[in-house]
JSON list of C-alpha atoms in Angstrom, two decimals:
[
{"chain": "P", "resi": 1, "resn": "MET", "atom": "CA", "xyz": [0.00, 0.00, 0.00]},
{"chain": "P", "resi": 2, "resn": "ARG", "atom": "CA", "xyz": [1.33, 3.39, -0.90]},
{"chain": "P", "resi": 3, "resn": "ILE", "atom": "CA", "xyz": [0.18, 6.67, 0.57]},
{"chain": "P", "resi": 4, "resn": "GLN", "atom": "CA", "xyz": [1.16, 9.74, -1.37]},
{"chain": "P", "resi": 5, "resn": "SER", "atom": "CA", "xyz": [3.28, 12.32, 0.37]},
{"chain": "P", "resi": 6, "resn": "VAL", "atom": "CA", "xyz": [1.72, 15.69, 1.02]},
{"chain": "P", "resi": 7, "resn": "ASP", "atom": "CA", "xyz": [3.62, 18.97, 0.90]},
{"chain": "P", "resi": 8, "resn": "PHE", "atom": "CA", "xyz": [2.30, 21.31, 3.60]},
{"chain": "P", "resi": 9, "resn": "SER", "atom": "CA", "xyz": [4.59, 24.22, 2.84]},
{"chain": "P", "resi": 10, "resn": "VAL", "atom": "CA", "xyz": [3.19, 27.63, 1.96]},
{"chain": "P", "resi": 11, "resn": "ASN", "atom": "CA", "xyz": [5.18, 30.33, 0.17]},
{"chain": "P", "resi": 12, "resn": "LEU", "atom": "CA", "xyz": [3.72, 33.72, 1.03]},
{"chain": "P", "resi": 13, "resn": "LEU", "atom": "CA", "xyz": [6.51, 35.63, -0.70]},
{"chain": "P", "resi": 14, "resn": "VAL", "atom": "CA", "xyz": [5.04, 34.64, -4.07]},
{"chain": "P", "resi": 15, "resn": "ALA", "atom": "CA", "xyz": [2.29, 37.18, -3.38]},
{"chain": "P", "resi": 16, "resn": "LEU", "atom": "CA", "xyz": [4.85, 39.97, -3.35]},
{"chain": "P", "resi": 17, "resn": "LEU", "atom": "CA", "xyz": [4.66, 41.74, -6.70]},
{"chain": "P", "resi": 18, "resn": "TRP", "atom": "CA", "xyz": [7.81, 43.00, -8.46]},
{"chain": "P", "resi": 19, "resn": "GLN", "atom": "CA", "xyz": [6.72, 46.60, -8.04]},
{"chain": "P", "resi": 20, "resn": "TYR", "atom": "CA", "xyz": [6.97, 46.26, -4.24]},
{"chain": "P", "resi": 21, "resn": "ASN", "atom": "CA", "xyz": [10.59, 45.06, -4.26]},
{"chain": "P", "resi": 22, "resn": "ASP", "atom": "CA", "xyz": [11.68, 48.36, -2.69]},
{"chain": "P", "resi": 23, "resn": "ALA", "atom": "CA", "xyz": [9.00, 48.27, 0.06]},
{"chain": "P", "resi": 24, "resn": "LEU", "atom": "CA", "xyz": [11.20, 47.01, 2.88]},
{"chain": "P", "resi": 25, "resn": "LYS", "atom": "CA", "xyz": [8.53, 47.14, 5.60]},
{"chain": "P", "resi": 26, "resn": "LEU", "atom": "CA", "xyz": [6.10, 45.11, 3.49]},
{"chain": "P", "resi": 27, "resn": "GLN", "atom": "CA", "xyz": [8.82, 42.58, 2.69]},
{"chain": "P", "resi": 28, "resn": "SER", "atom": "CA", "xyz": [9.77, 42.36, 6.38]},
{"chain": "P", "resi": 29, "resn": "LEU", "atom": "CA", "xyz": [6.13, 41.80, 7.33]},
{"chain": "P", "resi": 30, "resn": "LEU", "atom": "CA", "xyz": [5.70, 39.03, 4.77]},
{"chain": "P", "resi": 31, "resn": "GLU", "atom": "CA", "xyz": [9.00, 37.41, 5.75]},
{"chain": "P", "resi": 32, "resn": "SER", "atom": "CA", "xyz": [8.02, 37.31, 9.43]},
{"chain": "P", "resi": 33, "resn": "LYS", "atom": "CA", "xyz": [4.63, 35.87, 8.50]},
{"chain": "P", "resi": 34, "resn": "GLN", "atom": "CA", "xyz": [6.38, 33.29, 6.29]},
{"chain": "P", "resi": 35, "resn": "ALA", "atom": "CA", "xyz": [8.63, 32.33, 9.22]},
{"chain": "P", "resi": 36, "resn": "TRP", "atom": "CA", "xyz": [5.53, 31.85, 11.41]},
{"chain": "P", "resi": 37, "resn": "TYR", "atom": "CA", "xyz": [3.90, 29.66, 8.72]},
{"chain": "P", "resi": 38, "resn": "ASN", "atom": "CA", "xyz": [7.06, 27.59, 8.39]},
{"chain": "P", "resi": 39, "resn": "ARG", "atom": "CA", "xyz": [7.22, 27.07, 12.12]},
{"chain": "P", "resi": 40, "resn": "GLU", "atom": "CA", "xyz": [3.56, 26.61, 13.11]},
{"chain": "P", "resi": 41, "resn": "TYR", "atom": "CA", "xyz": [1.44, 25.77, 10.08]},
{"chain": "P", "resi": 42, "resn": "SER", "atom": "CA", "xyz": [3.69, 23.13, 8.53]},
{"chain": "P", "resi": 43, "resn": "GLU", "atom": "CA", "xyz": [4.42, 21.56, 11.92]},
{"chain": "P", "resi": 44, "resn": "PHE", "atom": "CA", "xyz": [0.70, 21.33, 12.74]},
{"chain": "P", "resi": 45, "resn": "TRP", "atom": "CA", "xyz": [-0.20, 19.58, 9.51]},
{"chain": "P", "resi": 46, "resn": "THR", "atom": "CA", "xyz": [2.82, 17.26, 9.69]},
{"chain": "P", "resi": 47, "resn": "ASN", "atom": "CA", "xyz": [1.79, 16.24, 13.22]},
{"chain": "P", "resi": 48, "resn": "TRP", "atom": "CA", "xyz": [-1.84, 15.87, 12.15]},
{"chain": "P", "resi": 49, "resn": "TYR", "atom": "CA", "xyz": [-0.85, 13.61, 9.27]},
{"chain": "P", "resi": 50, "resn": "ARG", "atom": "CA", "xyz": [1.35, 11.47, 11.53]},
{"chain": "P", "resi": 51, "resn": "ASP", "atom": "CA", "xyz": [-0.93, 11.36, 14.61]},
{"chain": "P", "resi": 52, "resn": "VAL", "atom": "CA", "xyz": [-4.38, 11.17, 13.03]},
{"chain": "P", "resi": 53, "resn": "PHE", "atom": "CA", "xyz": [-4.50, 10.63, 9.28]},
{"chain": "P", "resi": 54, "resn": "ASP", "atom": "CA", "xyz": [-2.00, 7.78, 8.81]},
{"chain": "P", "resi": 55, "resn": "LEU", "atom": "CA", "xyz": [-3.35, 4.57, 10.36]},
{"chain": "P", "resi": 56, "resn": "ARG", "atom": "CA", "xyz": [0.16, 3.11, 10.52]},
{"chain": "P", "resi": 57, "resn": "THR", "atom": "CA", "xyz": [1.40, 5.81, 12.94]},
{"chain": "P", "resi": 58, "resn": "ALA", "atom": "CA", "xyz": [-1.78, 7.25, 14.50]},
{"chain": "P", "resi": 59, "resn": "ASN", "atom": "CA", "xyz": [-1.82, 7.84, 18.25]},
{"chain": "P", "resi": 60, "resn": "ASP", "atom": "CA", "xyz": [-4.75, 6.96, 20.53]},
{"chain": "P", "resi": 61, "resn": "PHE", "atom": "CA", "xyz": [-6.63, 10.18, 19.68]},
{"chain": "P", "resi": 62, "resn": "GLY", "atom": "CA", "xyz": [-6.28, 9.54, 15.96]},
{"chain": "P", "resi": 63, "resn": "LEU", "atom": "CA", "xyz": [-7.36, 5.93, 16.39]},
{"chain": "P", "resi": 64, "resn": "SER", "atom": "CA", "xyz": [-10.45, 7.10, 18.28]},
{"chain": "P", "resi": 65, "resn": "VAL", "atom": "CA", "xyz": [-11.30, 9.40, 15.38]},
{"chain": "P", "resi": 66, "resn": "TRP", "atom": "CA", "xyz": [-10.86, 6.52, 12.92]},
{"chain": "P", "resi": 67, "resn": "ALA", "atom": "CA", "xyz": [-13.01, 4.26, 15.13]},
{"chain": "P", "resi": 68, "resn": "ILE", "atom": "CA", "xyz": [-15.87, 6.76, 14.84]},
{"chain": "P", "resi": 69, "resn": "ILE", "atom": "CA", "xyz": [-15.38, 7.11, 11.08]},
{"chain": "P", "resi": 70, "resn": "LEU", "atom": "CA", "xyz": [-15.23, 3.34, 10.49]},
{"chain": "P", "resi": 71, "resn": "ASN", "atom": "CA", "xyz": [-17.99, 2.63, 13.03]},
{"chain": "P", "resi": 72, "resn": "ILE", "atom": "CA", "xyz": [-16.12, 0.02, 15.04]},
{"chain": "P", "resi": 73, "resn": "PRO", "atom": "CA", "xyz": [-15.75, -0.05, 18.84]},
{"chain": "P", "resi": 74, "resn": "LEU", "atom": "CA", "xyz": [-12.24, -0.26, 20.26]},
{"chain": "P", "resi": 75, "resn": "THR", "atom": "CA", "xyz": [-13.31, -1.77, 23.57]},
{"chain": "P", "resi": 76, "resn": "ILE", "atom": "CA", "xyz": [-14.90, -5.12, 24.23]},
{"chain": "P", "resi": 77, "resn": "THR", "atom": "CA", "xyz": [-17.51, -5.02, 26.96]},
{"chain": "P", "resi": 78, "resn": "SER", "atom": "CA", "xyz": [-17.65, -7.95, 29.29]},
{"chain": "P", "resi": 79, "resn": "GLY", "atom": "CA", "xyz": [-20.23, -8.63, 31.94]},
{"chain": "P", "resi": 80, "resn": "GLU", "atom": "CA", "xyz": [-23.96, -8.31, 31.87]},
{"chain": "P", "resi": 81, "resn": "PRO", "atom": "CA", "xyz": [-25.72, -4.99, 31.35]},
{"chain": "P", "resi": 82, "resn": "PRO", "atom": "CA", "xyz": [-27.30, -3.56, 34.51]},
{"chain": "P", "resi": 83, "resn": "SER", "atom": "CA", "xyz": [-30.89, -4.47, 35.21]},
{"chain": "P", "resi": 84, "resn": "THR", "atom": "CA", "xyz": [-33.63, -1.86, 35.10]},
{"chain": "P", "resi": 85, "resn": "ASN", "atom": "CA", "xyz": [-34.54, -2.29, 38.79]},
{"chain": "P", "resi": 86, "resn": "LEU", "atom": "CA", "xyz": [-31.64, -0.40, 40.35]},
{"chain": "P", "resi": 87, "resn": "TRP", "atom": "CA", "xyz": [-31.66, 0.50, 44.03]},
{"chain": "P", "resi": 88, "resn": "GLY", "atom": "CA", "xyz": [-31.36, 4.16, 45.00]},
{"chain": "P", "resi": 89, "resn": "PHE", "atom": "CA", "xyz": [-33.18, 7.16, 46.48]},
{"chain": "P", "resi": 90, "resn": "GLY", "atom": "CA", "xyz": [-35.80, 9.31, 44.82]},
{"chain": "P", "resi": 91, "resn": "PRO", "atom": "CA", "xyz": [-37.42, 9.09, 41.40]},
{"chain": "P", "resi": 92, "resn": "PHE", "atom": "CA", "xyz": [-34.07, 8.71, 39.61]},
{"chain": "P", "resi": 93, "resn": "ARG", "atom": "CA", "xyz": [-32.63, 6.18, 42.10]},
{"chain": "P", "resi": 94, "resn": "LYS", "atom": "CA", "xyz": [-29.70, 8.41, 43.05]},
{"chain": "P", "resi": 95, "resn": "ASN", "atom": "CA", "xyz": [-27.31, 7.62, 45.86]},
{"chain": "P", "resi": 96, "resn": "PHE", "atom": "CA", "xyz": [-25.42, 10.07, 48.05]},
{"chain": "P", "resi": 97, "resn": "ASN", "atom": "CA", "xyz": [-22.84, 10.88, 45.34]},
{"chain": "P", "resi": 98, "resn": "ARG", "atom": "CA", "xyz": [-25.52, 11.55, 42.71]},
{"chain": "P", "resi": 99, "resn": "GLY", "atom": "CA", "xyz": [-25.00, 8.23, 40.92]},
{"chain": "P", "resi": 100, "resn": "ASN", "atom": "CA", "xyz": [-27.11, 5.10, 40.96]},
{"chain": "P", "resi": 101, "resn": "PHE", "atom": "CA", "xyz": [-26.12, 1.80, 42.54]},
{"chain": "P", "resi": 102, "resn": "ALA", "atom": "CA", "xyz": [-25.83, 0.00, 39.24]},
{"chain": "P", "resi": 103, "resn": "PRO", "atom": "CA", "xyz": [-23.12, -2.58, 38.73]},
{"chain": "P", "resi": 104, "resn": "SER", "atom": "CA", "xyz": [-20.73, -1.44, 36.08]},
{"chain": "P", "resi": 105, "resn": "THR", "atom": "CA", "xyz": [-19.84, -3.50, 33.06]},
{"chain": "P", "resi": 106, "resn": "SER", "atom": "CA", "xyz": [-16.12, -3.72, 32.53]},
{"chain": "P", "resi": 107, "resn": "GLY", "atom": "CA", "xyz": [-14.54, -3.13, 29.18]},
{"chain": "P", "resi": 108, "resn": "ILE", "atom": "CA", "xyz": [-11.38, -4.66, 27.78]},
{"chain": "P", "resi": 109, "resn": "ARG", "atom": "CA", "xyz": [-9.28, -1.98, 26.15]},
{"chain": "P", "resi": 110, "resn": "LEU", "atom": "CA", "xyz": [-7.06, -2.76, 23.20]},
{"chain": "P", "resi": 111, "resn": "SER", "atom": "CA", "xyz": [-3.44, -1.73, 22.99]},
{"chain": "P", "resi": 112, "resn": "THR", "atom": "CA", "xyz": [-2.42, 0.89, 20.42]},
{"chain": "P", "resi": 113, "resn": "GLU", "atom": "CA", "xyz": [-1.01, -1.74, 18.05]},
{"chain": "P", "resi": 114, "resn": "GLN", "atom": "CA", "xyz": [-4.17, -3.83, 18.34]},
{"chain": "P", "resi": 115, "resn": "LYS", "atom": "CA", "xyz": [-6.28, -0.76, 17.56]},
{"chain": "P", "resi": 116, "resn": "ARG", "atom": "CA", "xyz": [-4.17, 0.00, 14.50]},
{"chain": "P", "resi": 117, "resn": "LEU", "atom": "CA", "xyz": [-4.54, -3.58, 13.27]},
{"chain": "P", "resi": 118, "resn": "VAL", "atom": "CA", "xyz": [-8.31, -3.65, 13.82]},
{"chain": "P", "resi": 119, "resn": "LEU", "atom": "CA", "xyz": [-8.84, -0.32, 12.08]},
{"chain": "P", "resi": 120, "resn": "ARG", "atom": "CA", "xyz": [-6.61, -1.18, 9.12]},
{"chain": "P", "resi": 121, "resn": "LEU", "atom": "CA", "xyz": [-8.45, -4.47, 8.64]},
{"chain": "P", "resi": 122, "resn": "ARG", "atom": "CA", "xyz": [-11.82, -2.75, 8.98]},
{"chain": "P", "resi": 123, "resn": "TYR", "atom": "CA", "xyz": [-10.84, -0.06, 6.46]},
{"chain": "P", "resi": 124, "resn": "PHE", "atom": "CA", "xyz": [-9.74, -2.67, 3.95]},
{"chain": "P", "resi": 125, "resn": "GLN", "atom": "CA", "xyz": [-12.88, -4.70, 4.63]},
{"chain": "P", "resi": 126, "resn": "LEU", "atom": "CA", "xyz": [-14.99, -1.70, 3.64]},
{"chain": "P", "resi": 127, "resn": "VAL", "atom": "CA", "xyz": [-13.11, -0.75, 0.47]},
{"chain": "P", "resi": 128, "resn": "THR", "atom": "CA", "xyz": [-12.22, -4.14, -1.01]},
{"chain": "P", "resi": 129, "resn": "ARG", "atom": "CA", "xyz": [-14.03, -6.22, -3.60]},
{"chain": "P", "resi": 130, "resn": "GLY", "atom": "CA", "xyz": [-13.12, -9.38, -1.73]},
{"chain": "P", "resi": 131, "resn": "ALA", "atom": "CA", "xyz": [-11.06, -10.90, -4.55]},
{"chain": "P", "resi": 132, "resn": "ILE", "atom": "CA", "xyz": [-8.48, -13.43, -3.33]},
{"chain": "P", "resi": 133, "resn": "PRO", "atom": "CA", "xyz": [-5.42, -11.81, -5.03]},
{"chain": "P", "resi": 134, "resn": "GLU", "atom": "CA", "xyz": [-6.39, -8.42, -3.62]},
{"chain": "P", "resi": 135, "resn": "ILE", "atom": "CA", "xyz": [-6.82, -9.84, -0.11]},
{"chain": "P", "resi": 136, "resn": "ASN", "atom": "CA", "xyz": [-3.49, -11.66, -0.29]},
{"chain": "P", "resi": 137, "resn": "GLN", "atom": "CA", "xyz": [-1.68, -8.49, -1.35]},
{"chain": "P", "resi": 138, "resn": "PHE", "atom": "CA", "xyz": [-3.21, -6.62, 1.58]},
{"chain": "P", "resi": 139, "resn": "LEU", "atom": "CA", "xyz": [-2.38, -9.42, 4.04]},
{"chain": "P", "resi": 140, "resn": "ASP", "atom": "CA", "xyz": [1.28, -9.28, 2.99]},
{"chain": "P", "resi": 141, "resn": "TYR", "atom": "CA", "xyz": [1.22, -5.59, 3.85]},
{"chain": "P", "resi": 142, "resn": "VAL", "atom": "CA", "xyz": [-0.64, -5.78, 7.18]},
{"chain": "P", "resi": 143, "resn": "PHE", "atom": "CA", "xyz": [0.83, -8.94, 8.69]},
{"chain": "P", "resi": 144, "resn": "GLU", "atom": "CA", "xyz": [4.40, -8.28, 7.56]},
{"chain": "P", "resi": 145, "resn": "PRO", "atom": "CA", "xyz": [5.71, -7.77, 11.15]},
{"chain": "P", "resi": 146, "resn": "PHE", "atom": "CA", "xyz": [4.22, -11.10, 12.26]},
{"chain": "P", "resi": 147, "resn": "GLY", "atom": "CA", "xyz": [4.86, -13.41, 9.32]},
{"chain": "P", "resi": 148, "resn": "LYS", "atom": "CA", "xyz": [3.22, -14.75, 6.18]},
{"chain": "P", "resi": 149, "resn": "VAL", "atom": "CA", "xyz": [-0.58, -14.94, 6.01]},
{"chain": "P", "resi": 150, "resn": "TYR", "atom": "CA", "xyz": [-2.49, -15.80, 2.87]},
{"chain": "P", "resi": 151, "resn": "VAL", "atom": "CA", "xyz": [-5.99, -16.78, 1.76]},
{"chain": "P", "resi": 152, "resn": "LEU", "atom": "CA", "xyz": [-7.03, -19.88, -0.15]},
{"chain": "P", "resi": 153, "resn": "ASP", "atom": "CA", "xyz": [-10.38, -20.22, -1.89]},
{"chain": "P", "resi": 154, "resn": "GLY", "atom": "CA", "xyz": [-12.12, -23.44, -0.83]},
{"chain": "P", "resi": 155, "resn": "LEU", "atom": "CA", "xyz": [-14.30, -23.34, -3.98]},
{"chain": "P", "resi": 156, "resn": "ASP", "atom": "CA", "xyz": [-17.31, -24.23, -1.81]},
{"chain": "P", "resi": 157, "resn": "MET", "atom": "CA", "xyz": [-18.28, -20.79, -0.45]},
{"chain": "P", "resi": 158, "resn": "THR", "atom": "CA", "xyz": [-15.45, -20.91, 2.10]},
{"chain": "P", "resi": 159, "resn": "ILE", "atom": "CA", "xyz": [-12.08, -19.23, 2.31]},
{"chain": "P", "resi": 160, "resn": "ASN", "atom": "CA", "xyz": [-9.19, -20.32, 4.49]},
{"chain": "P", "resi": 161, "resn": "TYR", "atom": "CA", "xyz": [-6.86, -17.86, 6.18]},
{"chain": "P", "resi": 162, "resn": "VAL", "atom": "CA", "xyz": [-3.55, -19.67, 6.44]},
{"chain": "P", "resi": 163, "resn": "PHE", "atom": "CA", "xyz": [-1.11, -18.45, 9.11]},
{"chain": "P", "resi": 164, "resn": "THR", "atom": "CA", "xyz": [2.47, -19.69, 8.67]},
{"chain": "P", "resi": 165, "resn": "PHE", "atom": "CA", "xyz": [3.25, -18.72, 12.26]},
{"chain": "P", "resi": 166, "resn": "ALA", "atom": "CA", "xyz": [1.60, -19.22, 15.62]},
{"chain": "P", "resi": 167, "resn": "PRO", "atom": "CA", "xyz": [-0.38, -15.99, 16.11]},
{"chain": "P", "resi": 168, "resn": "PRO", "atom": "CA", "xyz": [0.67, -14.04, 19.22]},
{"chain": "P", "resi": 169, "resn": "SER", "atom": "CA", "xyz": [-1.94, -13.69, 21.93]},
{"chain": "P", "resi": 170, "resn": "GLN", "atom": "CA", "xyz": [-2.66, -10.03, 21.03]},
{"chain": "P", "resi": 171, "resn": "LEU", "atom": "CA", "xyz": [-3.31, -10.94, 17.39]},
{"chain": "P", "resi": 172, "resn": "LYS", "atom": "CA", "xyz": [-5.37, -13.97, 18.34]},
{"chain": "P", "resi": 173, "resn": "PHE", "atom": "CA", "xyz": [-7.49, -11.83, 20.68]},
{"chain": "P", "resi": 174, "resn": "VAL", "atom": "CA", "xyz": [-8.23, -9.36, 17.88]},
{"chain": "P", "resi": 175, "resn": "LEU", "atom": "CA", "xyz": [-9.12, -12.07, 15.37]},
{"chain": "P", "resi": 176, "resn": "GLU", "atom": "CA", "xyz": [-11.42, -13.86, 17.81]},
{"chain": "P", "resi": 177, "resn": "ASN", "atom": "CA", "xyz": [-13.32, -10.77, 18.99]},
{"chain": "P", "resi": 178, "resn": "PHE", "atom": "CA", "xyz": [-13.60, -8.64, 15.84]},
{"chain": "P", "resi": 179, "resn": "ASP", "atom": "CA", "xyz": [-15.07, -9.69, 12.51]},
{"chain": "P", "resi": 180, "resn": "VAL", "atom": "CA", "xyz": [-12.70, -7.57, 10.44]},
{"chain": "P", "resi": 181, "resn": "LEU", "atom": "CA", "xyz": [-10.92, -10.03, 8.16]},
{"chain": "P", "resi": 182, "resn": "PRO", "atom": "CA", "xyz": [-11.89, -9.23, 4.57]},
{"chain": "P", "resi": 183, "resn": "ARG", "atom": "CA", "xyz": [-13.93, -11.80, 2.69]},
{"chain": "P", "resi": 184, "resn": "PRO", "atom": "CA", "xyz": [-16.55, -11.84, -0.06]},
{"chain": "P", "resi": 185, "resn": "ALA", "atom": "CA", "xyz": [-20.15, -11.54, 1.03]},
{"chain": "P", "resi": 186, "resn": "GLY", "atom": "CA", "xyz": [-21.80, -14.79, 2.09]},
{"chain": "P", "resi": 187, "resn": "VAL", "atom": "CA", "xyz": [-18.53, -16.73, 2.37]},
{"chain": "P", "resi": 188, "resn": "GLN", "atom": "CA", "xyz": [-17.57, -18.74, 5.45]},
{"chain": "P", "resi": 189, "resn": "LEU", "atom": "CA", "xyz": [-14.21, -17.98, 7.03]},
{"chain": "P", "resi": 190, "resn": "ASN", "atom": "CA", "xyz": [-11.85, -20.67, 8.37]},
{"chain": "P", "resi": 191, "resn": "PHE", "atom": "CA", "xyz": [-8.45, -20.39, 10.07]},
{"chain": "P", "resi": 192, "resn": "VAL", "atom": "CA", "xyz": [-5.52, -22.71, 9.44]},
{"chain": "P", "resi": 193, "resn": "THR", "atom": "CA", "xyz": [-2.19, -22.48, 11.26]},
{"chain": "P", "resi": 194, "resn": "LEU", "atom": "CA", "xyz": [0.89, -24.06, 9.67]},
{"chain": "P", "resi": 195, "resn": "VAL", "atom": "CA", "xyz": [3.83, -23.49, 11.98]},
{"chain": "P", "resi": 196, "resn": "ARG", "atom": "CA", "xyz": [6.20, -25.83, 10.14]},
{"chain": "P", "resi": 197, "resn": "ASP", "atom": "CA", "xyz": [6.70, -26.92, 6.58]},
{"chain": "P", "resi": 198, "resn": "THR", "atom": "CA", "xyz": [4.60, -29.83, 5.40]}
]
């Protein structure tokens, strides 16, 4: 996958017409404004690109933005939801600290690398046709740090994801709890792990 580079630089001195070459105060004003743009404007957009836009390097804030855009939760809730008959005082069942006595459901938070993996897989799941060569090319790109992963068509409305390595626990957790592996519509997904040559 290739993301084009973006040039965030702005050249304000281009706006200076030739007839104002002798206007030293105007030139000084534009030069100081150009220095501010070089320092603040370019740095802001470079940081924004790195921390939010690029899913490979996004920080937790950027990943939260992407989670909203791609409509995928980054926490897994465990436990049962609270019942409707909660104990408390008054019509809104409030306790002394203005909250109700409801048991809280705990959520399992993903690490930053797990979030990046889930969001990259979800993004590709939304924009792909689901063709096997296309999926294999993407899997080479995404799972490169872990090892080789490829897809085989079962020719019976199934596809097999073949892992040539034992998936680490973090990767296994993501694959078991999120349905983000790309596949054609209506096709069953199977996992195969080959840790040694056959």
